Amino acid sequence: MEVIILDNKIDIGLAIAKEIIKDIKNNPKLNLGLATGSSPLPLYKSLIELSKLENISFKDITTFNLDEYCGLSNDNKESYHYFMNENLFKYLDFSKDSHYFPSIDNVNNYDEIINNHGGIDIQILGIGANGHIAFNEPNTPISSVTHITNLANKTILDNSRFFSNIDEVPTQAITMGLSTILKAKKIYLIATGKNKAEAISIMLKGKYIKECPASALNLKKDNVYIYLDKDAASLISK
């Protein structure tokens, strides 16, 4: 695991985008695991800009999203289908039907779909203030595969900023499991802001702690890159 501390979220997004572009040049058919929320937005913006600048094609790239809310239609403005289209997909030359999301219909074979495509080459992650990655809440089994989960009260409260009121926030989601995520060949986790500092400090203790799902990344020794701004890194002990 490598920890990289940069000044701000813009610098983080640009740095990771450059790495992804390098990998796409080496493998134009790679499988890209995607996250939603505010953390990856600067990355997606930089990825769009660099791809156009360097004339990088995404027509042979396949994407797999980490999660999706239960109960929202794909065209709902708070769904992750809508989020990905508005913030990444529509700006690049992805092929039709190249995007996969976990759903009620495929929850039992989403991992199989990923495996049949050769596995995820690059996985983007954020982290919740309670240490969740994707929607794997505290105490999710390390062996978990894609599943339906009840969202923690803390997650519902944190995500309510995207909705008109907290009562509109779905209470369940379909998410890749921890074992699914750990199978990715390369992982980039992004954390910015002081509200993520405590979770980051626990995650970086170097061991798996079930109350902090992100600490499962300690079990994957190589090709895990943690990108932090100074606020998110503020509680890391020297």
Short mmCIF file of C-alpha atoms in Angstrom, two decimals:
data_model
loop_
_atom_site.label_atom_id
_atom_site.label_comp_id
_atom_site.label_asym_id
_atom_site.label_seq_id
_atom_site.Cartn_x
_atom_site.Cartn_y
_atom_site.Cartn_z
CA MET A 1 0.00 0.00 0.00
CA GLU A 2 1.30 3.43 -0.97
CA VAL A 3 0.00 6.67 0.51
CA ILE A 4 0.23 9.84 -1.57
CA ILE A 5 -0.65 13.19 0.05
CA LEU A 6 -1.37 16.08 -2.31
CA ASP A 7 -2.57 19.63 -1.73
CA ASN A 8 -6.14 19.31 -2.93
CA LYS A 9 -8.76 17.20 -4.71
CA ILE A 10 -7.96 18.75 -8.09
CA ASP A 11 -4.33 17.62 -7.88
CA ILE A 12 -5.47 14.16 -6.76
CA GLY A 13 -7.87 13.80 -9.66
CA LEU A 14 -5.25 14.84 -12.19
CA ALA A 15 -2.58 12.53 -10.75
CA ILE A 16 -4.82 9.44 -10.89
CA ALA A 17 -6.16 10.35 -14.33
CA LYS A 18 -2.61 10.43 -15.67
CA GLU A 19 -1.99 6.94 -14.29
CA ILE A 20 -5.19 5.59 -15.81
CA ILE A 21 -4.34 7.09 -19.20
CA LYS A 22 -0.96 5.35 -19.06
CA ASP A 23 -2.66 2.03 -18.37
CA ILE A 24 -5.18 2.52 -21.18
CA LYS A 25 -2.32 3.18 -23.60
CA ASN A 26 -0.82 -0.15 -22.56
CA ASN A 27 -4.16 -1.96 -22.55
CA PRO A 28 -6.94 -0.27 -24.58
CA LYS A 29 -9.36 -3.02 -23.54
CA LEU A 30 -8.98 -2.80 -19.78
CA ASN A 31 -11.86 -3.13 -17.31
CA LEU A 32 -12.45 -0.07 -15.18
CA GLY A 33 -14.18 -0.20 -11.79
CA LEU A 34 -15.94 3.05 -10.97
CA ALA A 35 -17.14 4.86 -7.86
CA THR A 36 -19.67 7.62 -7.37
CA GLY A 37 -20.03 10.46 -4.87
CA SER A 38 -18.06 13.68 -4.65
CA SER A 39 -14.59 12.14 -4.23
CA PRO A 40 -14.04 10.90 -7.82
CA LEU A 41 -15.55 13.94 -9.58
CA PRO A 42 -12.21 15.76 -10.11
CA LEU A 43 -10.75 12.48 -11.41
CA TYR A 44 -13.53 12.08 -13.96
CA LYS A 45 -13.16 15.69 -15.09
CA SER A 46 -9.41 15.25 -15.56
CA LEU A 47 -9.92 11.91 -17.31
CA ILE A 48 -12.25 13.55 -19.83
CA GLU A 49 -9.86 16.44 -20.43
CA LEU A 50 -6.73 14.31 -20.79
CA SER A 51 -8.46 11.78 -23.02
CA LYS A 52 -9.49 14.48 -25.45
CA LEU A 53 -6.09 16.16 -25.27
CA GLU A 54 -4.24 12.91 -26.00
CA ASN A 55 -6.88 11.44 -28.30
CA ILE A 56 -7.48 8.40 -26.07
CA SER A 57 -10.35 6.15 -27.07
CA PHE A 58 -12.64 4.37 -24.59
CA LYS A 59 -14.51 2.34 -27.20
CA ASP A 60 -13.00 -0.95 -25.97
CA ILE A 61 -13.13 -0.11 -22.24
CA THR A 62 -15.68 -1.94 -20.07
CA THR A 63 -16.85 -0.37 -16.82
CA PHE A 64 -18.20 -1.93 -13.64
CA ASN A 65 -19.76 0.28 -11.01
CA LEU A 66 -19.32 -0.47 -7.35
CA ASP A 67 -22.91 -0.01 -6.28
CA GLU A 68 -26.40 1.32 -6.92
CA TYR A 69 -29.31 2.31 -4.71
CA CYS A 70 -32.30 0.03 -4.42
CA GLY A 71 -35.60 1.50 -5.53
CA LEU A 72 -34.39 4.24 -7.88
CA SER A 73 -34.97 4.07 -11.62
CA ASN A 74 -31.92 4.43 -13.86
CA ASP A 75 -33.04 7.87 -15.00
CA ASN A 76 -33.58 9.15 -11.46
CA LYS A 77 -31.20 12.08 -10.95
CA GLU A 78 -29.91 10.54 -7.72
CA SER A 79 -29.25 7.11 -9.22
CA TYR A 80 -25.68 6.12 -9.93
CA HIS A 81 -26.59 5.30 -13.54
CA TYR A 82 -27.54 8.95 -13.97
CA PHE A 83 -24.48 10.15 -12.05
CA MET A 84 -22.05 8.20 -14.22
CA ASN A 85 -23.68 9.28 -17.46
CA GLU A 86 -23.71 12.95 -16.49
CA ASN A 87 -20.17 13.02 -15.10
CA LEU A 88 -18.25 10.65 -17.37
CA PHE A 89 -19.94 8.37 -19.90
CA LYS A 90 -21.55 10.92 -22.20
CA TYR A 91 -18.29 12.79 -22.71
CA LEU A 92 -16.24 9.84 -23.99
CA ASP A 93 -16.58 7.34 -26.82
CA PHE A 94 -17.64 4.33 -24.78
CA SER A 95 -19.31 1.61 -26.81
CA LYS A 96 -22.98 0.90 -26.31
CA ASP A 97 -23.64 -1.69 -23.59
CA SER A 98 -20.12 -1.36 -22.16
CA HIS A 99 -21.33 -0.32 -18.69
CA TYR A 100 -22.34 -2.71 -15.90
CA PHE A 101 -24.03 -1.87 -12.61
CA PRO A 102 -25.04 -4.21 -9.78
CA SER A 103 -28.82 -4.59 -9.63
CA ILE A 104 -31.61 -6.65 -8.17
CA ASP A 105 -31.57 -8.69 -11.37
CA ASN A 106 -27.85 -9.52 -11.37
CA VAL A 107 -26.96 -9.42 -7.68
CA ASN A 108 -26.34 -13.17 -7.64
CA ASN A 109 -24.06 -13.22 -10.67
CA TYR A 110 -22.41 -9.77 -10.80
CA ASP A 111 -19.12 -11.28 -9.64
CA GLU A 112 -19.43 -13.91 -12.35
CA ILE A 113 -20.00 -11.21 -14.96
CA ILE A 114 -16.85 -9.43 -13.80
CA ASN A 115 -14.84 -12.66 -13.84
CA ASN A 116 -16.10 -13.55 -17.31
CA HIS A 117 -14.68 -10.25 -18.55
CA GLY A 118 -11.28 -11.05 -17.06
CA GLY A 119 -11.61 -9.19 -13.76
CA ILE A 120 -11.28 -5.52 -12.92
CA ASP A 121 -7.95 -3.97 -13.93
CA ILE A 122 -8.36 -0.64 -12.13
CA GLN A 123 -10.78 0.02 -9.28
CA ILE A 124 -11.60 3.53 -8.06
CA LEU A 125 -12.78 3.84 -4.46
CA GLY A 126 -13.97 6.52 -2.10
CA ILE A 127 -14.33 6.03 1.64
CA GLY A 128 -17.19 6.89 3.96
CA ALA A 129 -16.73 8.72 7.23
CA ASN A 130 -17.53 5.42 8.97
CA GLY A 131 -14.88 3.60 6.92
CA HIS A 132 -17.17 1.99 4.37
CA ILE A 133 -16.00 1.31 0.83
CA ALA A 134 -18.69 0.94 -1.81
CA PHE A 135 -21.67 0.25 0.48
CA ASN A 136 -19.84 -2.29 2.61
CA GLU A 137 -20.77 -0.97 6.03
CA PRO A 138 -18.87 -1.70 9.28
CA ASN A 139 -18.77 -5.43 10.14
CA THR A 140 -19.44 -6.56 6.57
CA PRO A 141 -17.76 -10.00 6.24
CA ILE A 142 -14.41 -9.92 4.49
CA SER A 143 -15.64 -12.81 2.34
CA SER A 144 -18.62 -10.82 1.04
CA VAL A 145 -19.42 -10.80 -2.68
CA THR A 146 -21.95 -8.56 -4.44
CA HIS A 147 -25.00 -8.31 -2.19
CA ILE A 148 -27.95 -6.23 -1.04
CA THR A 149 -27.17 -4.27 2.10
CA ASN A 150 -28.98 -2.07 4.61
CA LEU A 151 -27.35 1.35 4.75
CA ALA A 152 -26.03 2.53 8.10
CA ASN A 153 -27.69 5.57 9.66
CA LYS A 154 -24.41 7.46 9.28
CA THR A 155 -24.32 6.70 5.55
CA ILE A 156 -27.93 7.77 5.08
CA LEU A 157 -27.22 11.02 6.93
CA ASP A 158 -24.05 11.70 4.93
CA ASN A 159 -25.77 10.98 1.61
CA SER A 160 -28.80 13.11 2.44
CA ARG A 161 -26.91 16.14 1.10
CA PHE A 162 -27.59 14.83 -2.40
CA PHE A 163 -31.37 14.63 -1.80
CA SER A 164 -34.05 17.20 -1.00
CA ASN A 165 -34.48 15.67 2.45
CA ILE A 166 -33.25 12.67 4.39
CA ASP A 167 -36.53 10.80 3.95
CA GLU A 168 -35.79 10.49 0.22
CA VAL A 169 -32.51 8.65 0.76
CA PRO A 170 -32.84 4.93 -0.05
CA THR A 171 -32.17 2.68 2.91
CA GLN A 172 -30.80 -0.23 0.84
CA ALA A 173 -28.26 -0.62 -1.95
CA ILE A 174 -26.65 -3.32 -4.06
CA THR A 175 -22.89 -3.30 -3.67
CA MET A 176 -19.77 -5.17 -4.67
CA GLY A 177 -18.51 -7.10 -1.65
CA LEU A 178 -15.13 -6.71 0.02
CA SER A 179 -13.75 -9.86 -1.59
CA THR A 180 -14.97 -8.60 -4.98
CA ILE A 181 -13.10 -5.32 -4.54
CA LEU A 182 -9.89 -6.98 -3.35
CA LYS A 183 -9.69 -9.01 -6.56
CA ALA A 184 -9.07 -5.85 -8.61
CA LYS A 185 -5.57 -5.79 -10.06
CA LYS A 186 -4.97 -2.16 -9.05
CA ILE A 187 -6.87 0.04 -6.60
CA TYR A 188 -6.96 3.82 -6.16
CA LEU A 189 -8.72 5.14 -3.06
CA ILE A 190 -9.49 8.86 -2.81
CA ALA A 191 -10.18 10.69 0.46
CA THR A 192 -10.49 14.43 0.95
CA GLY A 193 -11.67 16.53 3.85
CA LYS A 194 -11.36 16.37 7.62
CA ASN A 195 -14.52 14.27 7.92
CA LYS A 196 -12.56 11.37 6.39
CA ALA A 197 -9.48 11.77 8.60
CA GLU A 198 -10.56 9.40 11.39
CA ALA A 199 -11.50 6.60 8.99
CA ILE A 200 -8.19 7.05 7.15
CA SER A 201 -6.18 6.91 10.37
CA ILE A 202 -7.86 3.61 11.31
CA MET A 203 -7.48 2.17 7.82
CA LEU A 204 -3.75 2.91 7.83
CA LYS A 205 -3.01 1.01 11.04
CA GLY A 206 -1.76 -1.76 8.78
CA LYS A 207 -4.24 -4.47 9.73
CA TYR A 208 -7.80 -5.51 8.97
CA ILE A 209 -10.30 -4.07 11.44
CA LYS A 210 -13.86 -5.26 10.76
CA GLU A 211 -15.38 -2.02 12.07
CA CYS A 212 -13.54 -0.17 9.28
CA PRO A 213 -14.23 -2.00 6.01
CA ALA A 214 -11.65 0.06 4.10
CA SER A 215 -8.95 -1.54 6.25
CA ALA A 216 -9.51 -4.69 4.19
CA LEU A 217 -7.17 -3.06 1.69
CA ASN A 218 -4.34 -3.94 4.07
CA LEU A 219 -4.86 -7.55 3.00
CA LYS A 220 -3.92 -6.61 -0.56
CA LYS A 221 -0.25 -5.72 -0.28
CA ASP A 222 0.52 -4.54 -3.81
CA ASN A 223 -1.00 -2.06 -6.23
CA VAL A 224 -3.09 -0.19 -3.66
CA TYR A 225 -2.71 3.58 -3.82
CA ILE A 226 -4.26 5.87 -1.22
CA TYR A 227 -4.58 9.48 -2.38
CA LEU A 228 -5.27 12.01 0.37
CA ASP A 229 -5.45 15.75 0.74
CA LYS A 230 -3.87 17.29 3.83
CA ASP A 231 -7.13 17.40 5.76
CA ALA A 232 -7.85 13.69 5.21
CA ALA A 233 -4.27 12.91 6.23
CA SER A 234 -4.34 15.11 9.33
CA LEU A 235 -4.71 12.29 11.88
CA ILE A 236 -2.09 9.96 10.43
CA SER A 237 0.62 9.39 13.01
CA LYS A 238 4.17 9.98 11.85
#
